[in-house]
Coordinates of C-alpha atoms and ligand atoms in Angstrom, one line a residue:
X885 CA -16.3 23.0 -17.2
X886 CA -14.4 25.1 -14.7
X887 CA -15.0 24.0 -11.1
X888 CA -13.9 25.4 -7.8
X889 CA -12.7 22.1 -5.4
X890 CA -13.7 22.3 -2.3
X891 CA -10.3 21.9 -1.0
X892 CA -9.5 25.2 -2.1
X893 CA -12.5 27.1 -0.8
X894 CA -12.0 25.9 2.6
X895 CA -8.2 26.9 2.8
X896 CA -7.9 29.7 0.5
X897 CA -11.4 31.9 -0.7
X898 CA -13.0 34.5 1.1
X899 CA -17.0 35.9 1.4
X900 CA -17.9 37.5 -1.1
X901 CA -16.2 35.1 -3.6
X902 CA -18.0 33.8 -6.3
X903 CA -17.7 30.5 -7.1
X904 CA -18.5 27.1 -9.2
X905 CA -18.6 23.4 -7.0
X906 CA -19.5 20.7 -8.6
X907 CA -19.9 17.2 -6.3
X908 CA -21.8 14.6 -4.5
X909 CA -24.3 15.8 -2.2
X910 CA -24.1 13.9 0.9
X911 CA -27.1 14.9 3.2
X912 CA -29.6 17.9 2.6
X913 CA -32.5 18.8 5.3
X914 CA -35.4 21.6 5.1
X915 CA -35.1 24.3 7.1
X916 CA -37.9 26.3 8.7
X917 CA -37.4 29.7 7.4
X918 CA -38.4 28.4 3.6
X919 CA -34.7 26.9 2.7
X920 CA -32.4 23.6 2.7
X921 CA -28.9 22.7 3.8
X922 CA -27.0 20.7 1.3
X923 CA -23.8 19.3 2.6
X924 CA -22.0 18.3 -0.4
X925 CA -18.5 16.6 -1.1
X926 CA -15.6 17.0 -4.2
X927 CA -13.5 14.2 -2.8
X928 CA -11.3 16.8 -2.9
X929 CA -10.7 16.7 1.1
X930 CA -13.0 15.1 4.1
X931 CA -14.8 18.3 4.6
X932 CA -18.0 19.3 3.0
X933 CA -18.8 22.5 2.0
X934 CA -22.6 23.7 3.2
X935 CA -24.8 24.6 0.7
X936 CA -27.3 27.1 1.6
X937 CA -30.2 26.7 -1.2
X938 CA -33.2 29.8 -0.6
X939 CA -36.8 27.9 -1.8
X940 CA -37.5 30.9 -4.1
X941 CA -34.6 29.6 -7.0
X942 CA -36.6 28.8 -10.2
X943 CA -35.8 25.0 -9.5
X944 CA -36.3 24.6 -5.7
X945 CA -39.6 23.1 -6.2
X946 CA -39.2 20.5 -8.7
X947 CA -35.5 19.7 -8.3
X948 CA -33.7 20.8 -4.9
X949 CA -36.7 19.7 -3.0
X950 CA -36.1 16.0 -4.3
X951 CA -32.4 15.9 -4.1
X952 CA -31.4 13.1 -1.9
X953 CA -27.9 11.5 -0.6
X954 CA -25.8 10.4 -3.9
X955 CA -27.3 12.9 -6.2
X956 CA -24.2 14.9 -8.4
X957 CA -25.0 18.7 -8.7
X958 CA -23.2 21.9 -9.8
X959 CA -24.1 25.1 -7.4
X960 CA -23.1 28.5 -8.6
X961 CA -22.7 30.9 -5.9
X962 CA -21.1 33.7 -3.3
X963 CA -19.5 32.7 0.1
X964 CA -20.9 34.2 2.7
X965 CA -19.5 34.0 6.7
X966 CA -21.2 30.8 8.2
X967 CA -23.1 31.1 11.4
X968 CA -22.4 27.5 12.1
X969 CA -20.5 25.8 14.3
X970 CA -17.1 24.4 12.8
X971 CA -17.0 25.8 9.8
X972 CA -16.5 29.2 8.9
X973 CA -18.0 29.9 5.3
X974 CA -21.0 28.4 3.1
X975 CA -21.9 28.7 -0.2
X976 CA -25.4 31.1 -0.8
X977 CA -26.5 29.1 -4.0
X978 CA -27.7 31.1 -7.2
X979 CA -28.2 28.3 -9.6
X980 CA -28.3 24.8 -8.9
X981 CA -27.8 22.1 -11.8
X982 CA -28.6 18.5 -11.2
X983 CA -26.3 16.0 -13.0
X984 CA -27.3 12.8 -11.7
X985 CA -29.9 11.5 -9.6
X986 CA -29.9 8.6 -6.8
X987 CA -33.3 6.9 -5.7
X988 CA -33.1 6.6 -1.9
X989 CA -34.7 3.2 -2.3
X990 CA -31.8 2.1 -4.3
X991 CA -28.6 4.0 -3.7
X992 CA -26.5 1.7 -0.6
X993 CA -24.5 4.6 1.1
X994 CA -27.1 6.4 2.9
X995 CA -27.0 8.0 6.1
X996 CA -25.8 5.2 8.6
X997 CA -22.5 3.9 8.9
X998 CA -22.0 0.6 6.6
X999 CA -19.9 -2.7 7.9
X1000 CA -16.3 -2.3 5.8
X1001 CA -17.0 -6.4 4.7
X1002 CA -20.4 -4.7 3.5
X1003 CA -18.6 -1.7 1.7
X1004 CA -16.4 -4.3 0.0
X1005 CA -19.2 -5.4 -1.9
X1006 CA -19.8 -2.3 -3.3
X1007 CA -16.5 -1.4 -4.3
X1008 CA -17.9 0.9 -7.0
X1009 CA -19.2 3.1 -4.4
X1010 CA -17.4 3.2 -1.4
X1011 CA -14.6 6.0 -2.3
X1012 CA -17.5 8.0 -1.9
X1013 CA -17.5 7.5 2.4
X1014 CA -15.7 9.4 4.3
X1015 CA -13.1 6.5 5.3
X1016 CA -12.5 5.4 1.6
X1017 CA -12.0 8.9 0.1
X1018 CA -9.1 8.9 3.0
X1019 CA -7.6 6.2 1.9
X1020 CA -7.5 7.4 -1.5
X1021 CA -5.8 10.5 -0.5
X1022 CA -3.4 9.1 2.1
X1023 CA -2.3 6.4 -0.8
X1024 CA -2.1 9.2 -3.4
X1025 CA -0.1 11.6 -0.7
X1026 CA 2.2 8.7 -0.1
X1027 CA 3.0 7.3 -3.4
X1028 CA 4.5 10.9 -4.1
X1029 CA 6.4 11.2 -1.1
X1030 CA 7.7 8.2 -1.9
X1031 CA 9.3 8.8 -5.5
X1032 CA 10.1 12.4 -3.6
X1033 CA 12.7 10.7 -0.8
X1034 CA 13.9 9.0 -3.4
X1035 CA 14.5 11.3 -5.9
X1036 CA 15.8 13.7 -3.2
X1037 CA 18.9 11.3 -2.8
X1038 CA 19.7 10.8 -6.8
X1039 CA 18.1 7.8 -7.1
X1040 CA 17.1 6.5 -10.4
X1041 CA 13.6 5.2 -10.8
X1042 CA 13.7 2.0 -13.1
X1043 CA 10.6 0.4 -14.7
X1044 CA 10.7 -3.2 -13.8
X1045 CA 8.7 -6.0 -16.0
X1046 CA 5.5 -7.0 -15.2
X1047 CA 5.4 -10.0 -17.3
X1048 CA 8.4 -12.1 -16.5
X1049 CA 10.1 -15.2 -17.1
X1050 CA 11.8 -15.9 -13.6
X1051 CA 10.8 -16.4 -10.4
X1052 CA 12.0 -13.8 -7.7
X1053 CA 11.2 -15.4 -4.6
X1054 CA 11.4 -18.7 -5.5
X1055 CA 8.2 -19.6 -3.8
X1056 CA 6.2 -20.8 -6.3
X1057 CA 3.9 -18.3 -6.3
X1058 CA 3.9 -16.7 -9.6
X1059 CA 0.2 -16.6 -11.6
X1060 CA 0.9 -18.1 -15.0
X1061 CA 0.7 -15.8 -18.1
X1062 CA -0.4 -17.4 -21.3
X1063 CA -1.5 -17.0 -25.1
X1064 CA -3.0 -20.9 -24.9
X1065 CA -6.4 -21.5 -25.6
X1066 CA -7.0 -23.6 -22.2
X1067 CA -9.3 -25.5 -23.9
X1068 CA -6.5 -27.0 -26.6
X1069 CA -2.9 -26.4 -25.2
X1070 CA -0.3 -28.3 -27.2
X1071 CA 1.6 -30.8 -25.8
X1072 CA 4.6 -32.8 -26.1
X1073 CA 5.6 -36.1 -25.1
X1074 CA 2.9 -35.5 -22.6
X1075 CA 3.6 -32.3 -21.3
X1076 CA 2.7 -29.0 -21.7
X1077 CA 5.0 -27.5 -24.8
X1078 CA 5.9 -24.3 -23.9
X1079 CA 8.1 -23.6 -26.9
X1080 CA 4.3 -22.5 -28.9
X1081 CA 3.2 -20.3 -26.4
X1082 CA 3.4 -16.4 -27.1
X1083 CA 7.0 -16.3 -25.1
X1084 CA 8.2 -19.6 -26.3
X1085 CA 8.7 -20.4 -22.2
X1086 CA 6.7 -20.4 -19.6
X1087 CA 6.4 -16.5 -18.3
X1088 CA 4.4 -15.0 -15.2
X1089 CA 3.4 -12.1 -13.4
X1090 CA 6.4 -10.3 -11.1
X1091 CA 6.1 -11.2 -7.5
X1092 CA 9.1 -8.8 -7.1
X1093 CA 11.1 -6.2 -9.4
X1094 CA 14.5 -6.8 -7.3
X1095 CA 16.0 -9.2 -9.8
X1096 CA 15.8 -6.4 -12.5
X1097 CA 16.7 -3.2 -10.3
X1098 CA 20.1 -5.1 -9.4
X1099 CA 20.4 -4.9 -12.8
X1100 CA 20.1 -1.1 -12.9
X1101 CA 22.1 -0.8 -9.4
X1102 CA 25.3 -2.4 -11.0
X1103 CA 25.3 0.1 -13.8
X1104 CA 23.3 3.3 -12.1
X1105 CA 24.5 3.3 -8.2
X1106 CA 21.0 3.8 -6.6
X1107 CA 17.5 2.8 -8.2
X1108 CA 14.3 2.1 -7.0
X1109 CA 11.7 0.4 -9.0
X1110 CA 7.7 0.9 -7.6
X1111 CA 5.2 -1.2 -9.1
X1112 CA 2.5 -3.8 -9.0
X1113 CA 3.3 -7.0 -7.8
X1114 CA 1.4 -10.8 -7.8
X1115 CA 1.9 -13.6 -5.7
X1116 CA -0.8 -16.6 -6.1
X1117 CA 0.0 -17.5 -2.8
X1118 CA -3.4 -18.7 -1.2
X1119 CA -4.0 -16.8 2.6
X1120 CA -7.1 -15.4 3.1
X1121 CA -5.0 -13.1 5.9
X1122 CA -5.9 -9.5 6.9
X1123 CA -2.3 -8.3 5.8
X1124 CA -1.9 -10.4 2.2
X1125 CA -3.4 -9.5 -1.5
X1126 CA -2.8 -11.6 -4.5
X1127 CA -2.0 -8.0 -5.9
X1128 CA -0.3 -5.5 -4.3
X1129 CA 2.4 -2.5 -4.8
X1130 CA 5.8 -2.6 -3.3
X1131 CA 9.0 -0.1 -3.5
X1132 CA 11.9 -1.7 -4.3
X1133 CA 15.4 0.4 -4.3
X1134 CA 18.9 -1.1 -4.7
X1135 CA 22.1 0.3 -3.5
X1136 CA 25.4 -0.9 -5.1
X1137 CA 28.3 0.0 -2.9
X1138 CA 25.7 -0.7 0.4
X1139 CA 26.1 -3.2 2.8
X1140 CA 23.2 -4.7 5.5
X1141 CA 24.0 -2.0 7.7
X1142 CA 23.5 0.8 4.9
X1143 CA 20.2 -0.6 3.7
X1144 CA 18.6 -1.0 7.7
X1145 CA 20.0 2.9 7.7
X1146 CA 18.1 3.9 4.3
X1147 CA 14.7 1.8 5.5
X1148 CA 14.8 3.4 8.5
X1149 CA 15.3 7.1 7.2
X1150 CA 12.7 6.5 5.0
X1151 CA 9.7 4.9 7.1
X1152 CA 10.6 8.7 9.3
X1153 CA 10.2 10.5 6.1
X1154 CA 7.5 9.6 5.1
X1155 CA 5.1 9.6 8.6
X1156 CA 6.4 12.7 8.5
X1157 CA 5.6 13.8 5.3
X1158 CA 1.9 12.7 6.0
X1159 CA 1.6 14.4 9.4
X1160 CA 2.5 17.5 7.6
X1161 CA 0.1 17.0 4.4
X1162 CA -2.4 14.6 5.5
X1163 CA -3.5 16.5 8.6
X1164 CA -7.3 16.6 8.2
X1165 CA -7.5 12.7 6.7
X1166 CA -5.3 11.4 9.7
X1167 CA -7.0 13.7 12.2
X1168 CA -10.2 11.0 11.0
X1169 CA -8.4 8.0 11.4
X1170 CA -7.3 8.5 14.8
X1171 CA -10.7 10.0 15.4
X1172 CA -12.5 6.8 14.3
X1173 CA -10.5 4.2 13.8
X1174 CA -7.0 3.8 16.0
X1175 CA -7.1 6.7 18.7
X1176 CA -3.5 6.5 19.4
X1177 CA -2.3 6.8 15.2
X1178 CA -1.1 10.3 15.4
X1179 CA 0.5 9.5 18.8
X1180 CA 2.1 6.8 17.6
X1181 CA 3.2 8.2 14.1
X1182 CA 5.0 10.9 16.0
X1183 CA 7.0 9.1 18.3
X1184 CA 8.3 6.6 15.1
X1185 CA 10.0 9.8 13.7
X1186 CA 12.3 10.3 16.5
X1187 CA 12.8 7.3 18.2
X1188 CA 15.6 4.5 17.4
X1189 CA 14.0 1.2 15.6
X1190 CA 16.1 -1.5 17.5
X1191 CA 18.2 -3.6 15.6
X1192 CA 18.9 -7.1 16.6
X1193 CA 19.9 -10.7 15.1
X1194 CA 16.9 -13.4 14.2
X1195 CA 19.2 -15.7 17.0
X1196 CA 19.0 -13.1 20.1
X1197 CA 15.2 -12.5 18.5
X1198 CA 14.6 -16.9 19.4
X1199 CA 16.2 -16.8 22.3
X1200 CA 13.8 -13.7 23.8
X1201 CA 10.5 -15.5 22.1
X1202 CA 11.5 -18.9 23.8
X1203 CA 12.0 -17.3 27.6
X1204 CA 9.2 -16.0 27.2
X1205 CA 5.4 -17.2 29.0
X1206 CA 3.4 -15.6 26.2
X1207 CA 1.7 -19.0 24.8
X1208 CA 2.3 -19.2 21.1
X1209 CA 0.4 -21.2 17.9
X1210 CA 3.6 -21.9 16.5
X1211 CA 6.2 -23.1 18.8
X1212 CA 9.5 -21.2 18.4
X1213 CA 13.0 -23.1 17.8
X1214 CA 16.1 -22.1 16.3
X1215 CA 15.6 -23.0 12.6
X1216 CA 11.6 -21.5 12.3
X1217 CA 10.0 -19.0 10.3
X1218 CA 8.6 -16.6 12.0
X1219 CA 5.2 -16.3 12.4
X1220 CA 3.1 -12.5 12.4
X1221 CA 2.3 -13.4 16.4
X1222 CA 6.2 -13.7 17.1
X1223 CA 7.0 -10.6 14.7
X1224 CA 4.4 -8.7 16.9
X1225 CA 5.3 -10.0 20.3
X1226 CA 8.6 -8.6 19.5
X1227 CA 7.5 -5.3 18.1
X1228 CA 4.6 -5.1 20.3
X1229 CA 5.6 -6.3 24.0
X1230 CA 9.3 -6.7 23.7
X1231 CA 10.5 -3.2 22.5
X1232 CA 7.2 -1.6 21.8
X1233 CA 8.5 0.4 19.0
X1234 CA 9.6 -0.9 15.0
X1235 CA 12.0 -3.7 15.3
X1236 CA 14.5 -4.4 12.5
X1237 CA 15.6 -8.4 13.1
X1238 CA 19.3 -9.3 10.6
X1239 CA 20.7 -12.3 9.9
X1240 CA 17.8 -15.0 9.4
X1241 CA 19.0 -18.9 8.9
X1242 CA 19.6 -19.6 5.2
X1243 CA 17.1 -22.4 5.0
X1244 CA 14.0 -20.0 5.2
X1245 CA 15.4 -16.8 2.8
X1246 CA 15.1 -16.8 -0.9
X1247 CA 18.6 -18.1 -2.6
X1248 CA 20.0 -14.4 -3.5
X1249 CA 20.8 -13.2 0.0
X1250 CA 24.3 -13.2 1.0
X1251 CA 25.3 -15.8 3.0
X1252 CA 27.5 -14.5 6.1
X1253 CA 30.8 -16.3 7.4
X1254 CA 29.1 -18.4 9.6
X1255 CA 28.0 -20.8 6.8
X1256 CA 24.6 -20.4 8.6
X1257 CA 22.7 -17.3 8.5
X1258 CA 22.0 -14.8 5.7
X1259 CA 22.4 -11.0 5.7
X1260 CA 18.6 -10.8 5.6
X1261 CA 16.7 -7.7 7.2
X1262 CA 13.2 -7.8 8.0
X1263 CA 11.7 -4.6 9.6
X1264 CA 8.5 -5.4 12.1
X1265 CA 5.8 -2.6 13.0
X1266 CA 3.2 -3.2 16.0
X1267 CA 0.0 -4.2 14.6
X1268 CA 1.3 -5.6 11.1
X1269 CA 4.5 -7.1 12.1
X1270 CA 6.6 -7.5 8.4
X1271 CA 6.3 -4.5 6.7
X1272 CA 9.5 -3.9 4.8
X1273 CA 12.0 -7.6 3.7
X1274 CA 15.3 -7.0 2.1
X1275 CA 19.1 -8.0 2.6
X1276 CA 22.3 -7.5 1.4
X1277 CA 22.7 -9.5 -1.9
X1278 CA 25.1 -12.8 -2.6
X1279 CA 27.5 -10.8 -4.8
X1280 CA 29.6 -14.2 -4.8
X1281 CA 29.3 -16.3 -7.6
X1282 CA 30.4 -19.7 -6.7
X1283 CA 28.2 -19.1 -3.7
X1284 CA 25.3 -17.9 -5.7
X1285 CA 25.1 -20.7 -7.9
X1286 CA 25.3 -23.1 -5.0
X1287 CA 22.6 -21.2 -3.5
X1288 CA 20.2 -21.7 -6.7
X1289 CA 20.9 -25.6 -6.6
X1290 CA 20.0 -25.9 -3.0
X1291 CA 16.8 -24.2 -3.3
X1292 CA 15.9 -26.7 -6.7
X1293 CA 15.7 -23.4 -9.0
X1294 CA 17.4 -24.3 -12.6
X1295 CA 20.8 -22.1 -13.0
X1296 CA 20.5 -22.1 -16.5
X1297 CA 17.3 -19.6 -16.0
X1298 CA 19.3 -17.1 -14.0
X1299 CA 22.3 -16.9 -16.4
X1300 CA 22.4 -13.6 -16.6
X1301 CA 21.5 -12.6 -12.4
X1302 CA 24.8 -14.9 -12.1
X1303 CA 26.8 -13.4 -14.7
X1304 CA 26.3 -10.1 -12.9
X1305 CA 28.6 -11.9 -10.1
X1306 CA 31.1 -12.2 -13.2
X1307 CA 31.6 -9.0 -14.8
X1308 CA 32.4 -5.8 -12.3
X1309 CA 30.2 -7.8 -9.7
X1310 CA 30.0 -5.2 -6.5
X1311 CA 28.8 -5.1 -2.8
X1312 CA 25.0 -4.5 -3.0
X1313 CA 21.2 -4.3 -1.0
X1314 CA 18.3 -3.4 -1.2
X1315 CA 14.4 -4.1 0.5
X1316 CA 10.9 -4.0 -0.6
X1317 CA 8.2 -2.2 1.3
X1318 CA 4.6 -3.0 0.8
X1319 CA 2.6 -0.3 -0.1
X1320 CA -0.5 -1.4 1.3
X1321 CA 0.8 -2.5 4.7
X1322 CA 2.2 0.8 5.1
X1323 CA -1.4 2.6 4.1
X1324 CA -2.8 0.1 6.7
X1325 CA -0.4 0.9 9.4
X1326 CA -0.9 4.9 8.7
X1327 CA -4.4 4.7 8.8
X1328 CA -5.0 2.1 11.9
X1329 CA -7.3 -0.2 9.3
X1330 CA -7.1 -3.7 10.4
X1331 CA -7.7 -5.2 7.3
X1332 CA -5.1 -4.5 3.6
X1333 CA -8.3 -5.3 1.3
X1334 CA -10.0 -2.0 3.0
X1335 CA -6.9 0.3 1.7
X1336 CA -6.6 -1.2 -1.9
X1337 CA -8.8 0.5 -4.3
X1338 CA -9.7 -2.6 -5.7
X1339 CA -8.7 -5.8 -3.7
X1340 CA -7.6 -9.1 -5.5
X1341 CA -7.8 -12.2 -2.9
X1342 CA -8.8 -15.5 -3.4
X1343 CA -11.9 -15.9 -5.0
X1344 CA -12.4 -12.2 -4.8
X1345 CA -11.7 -10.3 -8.5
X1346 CA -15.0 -8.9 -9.3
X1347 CA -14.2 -5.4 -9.5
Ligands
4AD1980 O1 9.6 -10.0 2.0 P1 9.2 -9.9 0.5 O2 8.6 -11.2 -0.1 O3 10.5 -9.5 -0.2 C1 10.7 -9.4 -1.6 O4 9.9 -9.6 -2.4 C2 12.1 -8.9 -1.9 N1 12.4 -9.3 -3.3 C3 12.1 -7.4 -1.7 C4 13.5 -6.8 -2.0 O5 14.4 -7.1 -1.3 N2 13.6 -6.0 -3.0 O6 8.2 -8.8 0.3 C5 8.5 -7.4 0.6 C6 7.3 -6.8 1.3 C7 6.9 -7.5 2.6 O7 7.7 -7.0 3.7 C8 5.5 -7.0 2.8 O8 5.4 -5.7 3.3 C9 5.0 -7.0 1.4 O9 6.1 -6.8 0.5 N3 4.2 -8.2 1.0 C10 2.9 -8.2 0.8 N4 2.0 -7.3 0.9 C11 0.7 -7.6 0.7 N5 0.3 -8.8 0.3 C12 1.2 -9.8 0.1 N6 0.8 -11.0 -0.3 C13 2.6 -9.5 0.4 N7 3.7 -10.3 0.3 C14 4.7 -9.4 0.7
MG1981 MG1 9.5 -11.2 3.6

């Protein structure tokens, strides 16, 4: 079947052109003068191309006359110059075909705008609306200039396991991954024997690929792995998904101060990138749902991101009068209402906050001289707050394994991360970015389970 997208028509064909579109039609009305107006959509791009149907084709009366919202058609047909406003061609149809029809008593997405929480219900539907299809595009434009930056610089893109047999984070929060049947799992002096499962251990789902890619950074230089990740951590949050994507490179040879430098490049590449290539999608978003996103977006490529330590960060939070949920002390994790005050009030632009207390960050960041702090980096954005976490990495083994004791995870499983800090061990960092926080901050959406195609939360896997 050859098809014409709309995409193309818009930007590149001329009147006179004829053409094949096959798509979705979104509205059609009668017109007086014995015709109808289809609008009709590709997904191919936000704008619909105008359909212009004359009531004498062979089919008018028993077909176009009952097409409706939802209804899939193929139109052959010449462009003509349009008389409407905001557009300047339309398709003169020849031959309509109708594919698939959608009863108006039936089909959700008609005319009227729909609640997001309601279009979450009908995630089988919704990448046909105008803010969905969007998304889609936005993600797809950004995965790609994603692996692009990358791949501009010589990194090497790694494949990281999904199944795994350590814990990244050591949080706890790994879903389990099993060959048991639940209903009989063997045991041994009481507990659950592992040694029969399919892995002969107990094995989950990745909550991160950095354990691997600093694998592939102390052999290739600079990798980045970008995949799915899982944590079965349990908030219901407007920024959190049991399932979510994140980019992961890792720099040997890089230091804190290398890695803040790379995040930050990269964040300006790629708003860039999608005010260059996204024009018509963001044009939308700041249309209807953040008007100050394309304002916004441009000033993040140009400005500084400030840079300052988690102890100057408590010291600002506890001067100031803004009444917090979680009191603030030397020692705390922050919380997404201290992340933003900073981000938000404080600076008012991204804030990149170093050297976090040891007690809160995972057991593999480097611990500085101080005894105290670790050469963590998390970068903050207004609105979201935490959008990228990384550090420079405890290349140290001594202090490693002392690291893995105090945070209760066995040594034994991590032989081979602390033999890394044996054998040619080396200077190294690295962050994560979440995908979908970035898609949320990009588009304005409040919520991350509105810019995952198909959001896993608690109790929520139905699609
Ligand atoms: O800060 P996190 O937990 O860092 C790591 O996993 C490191 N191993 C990354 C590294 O250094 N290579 O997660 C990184 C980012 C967060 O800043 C956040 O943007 C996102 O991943 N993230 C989530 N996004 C959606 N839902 C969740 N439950 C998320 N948890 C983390
Ligand atoms: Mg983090």
């Amino acid at each position: 079947m050859k098809r014409n997208k709309i995409i193309d028509i818009l930007s590149a064909e001329t009147t006179g052109s004829r053409i094949t579109v096959m798509g979705w039609v979104r509205t059609r009305r009668e017109s007086k003068g014995g015709f109808s107006f289809i609008e009709m959509n590709d997904g191919s791009c936000l704008s619909n191309l105008q359909v212009i149907v004359d009531d004498k084709l062979e089919n008018y009366e028993t077909e176009v006359r009952n097409l409706q919202t939802g209804c899939s058609i193929r139109v052959i047909g010449t462009l003509v110059a349009s008389p409407a406003k905001g557009q300047s061609i339309e398709l003169q149809a020849e031959e309509i075909e109708v594919y698939g029809w959608a009863d108006p008593d039936t089909y959700p997405l008609q005319k009227k705008r729909h609640s997001f929480e309601f279009l979450r219900t009908i995630a089988h539907l919704r990448p046909r609306t105008n803010t969905f299809g969007a998304v889609a595009r936005v993600r797809n434009a950004m995965a790609f200039a994603i692996h692009t930056f990358f791949q501009k610089r010589g990194f090497i893109y790694v494949h990281t396991p999904i199944i795994t047999g350590s814990d990244c984070e050591g949080a706890g929060e790994m879903f389990r991954v099993t060959a048991f049947d639940l209903e009989n799992v063997p045991k041994k002096n009481g507990e659950t024997d592992f040694e029969k499962d399919f892995f002969n251990q107990p094995a989950g789902l990745t909550v991160s690929g950095q354990l691997e890619a600093e694998i592939y950074a102390l052999s290739m230089g600079d990798v980045y792995t970008f995949g799915p990740t899982f944590r079965a951590e349990n908030s219901n949050t407007s920024r959190h998904l049991a399932e979510f994507w994140m980019v992961e490179p890792e720099m040997a040879f890089c230091d804190l101060e290398g890695n803040i430098d790379l995040a930050e490049a990269f964040l300006k590449y790629l708003f860039d990138d999608l005010l260059k290539n996204c024009e018509e999608d963001l044009a939308f978003f700041n249309r209807f749902i953040d008007s100050s996103l394309l304002e916004t977006l441009k000033t993040l490529i140009s400005e500084k991101y400030e840079r300052l330590d988690y102890t100057e960060a408590i010291k600002i939070l506890s001067k100031s009068k803004q009444k917090f949920e979680f009191p603030v002390h030397w020692g705390c994790d922050l919380q997404s209402e201290h992340e933003r005050y900073l981000t938000e009030k404080v600076f008012n632009k991204p804030v990149v906050l170093t050297d976090y207390p040891r007690e809160i960050k995972p057991f593999y960041m480097k611990v500085n001289e101080d005894g105290k702090t670790v050469r963590a980096m998390d970068l903050l954005v207004p609105k979201i707050g935490e959008i990228i976490g990384g550090s420079q990495r405890e290349d140290d083994h001594d202090m490693l394994l002392e690291r893995l004791k105090e945070t209760n995870l066995p040594p034994e499983d991590y032989w081979w991360y602390l033999e890394l800090r044996k054998f040619g061990s080396a200077p190294h960092a690295g962050f994560g970015l979440g995908f979908e926080r970035l898609i949320q901050f990009v588009t304005g959406l409040s919520n991350i389970r509105d810019v995952m195609p198909f959001p896993r939360t608690p109790g929520n896997v139905s699609f």
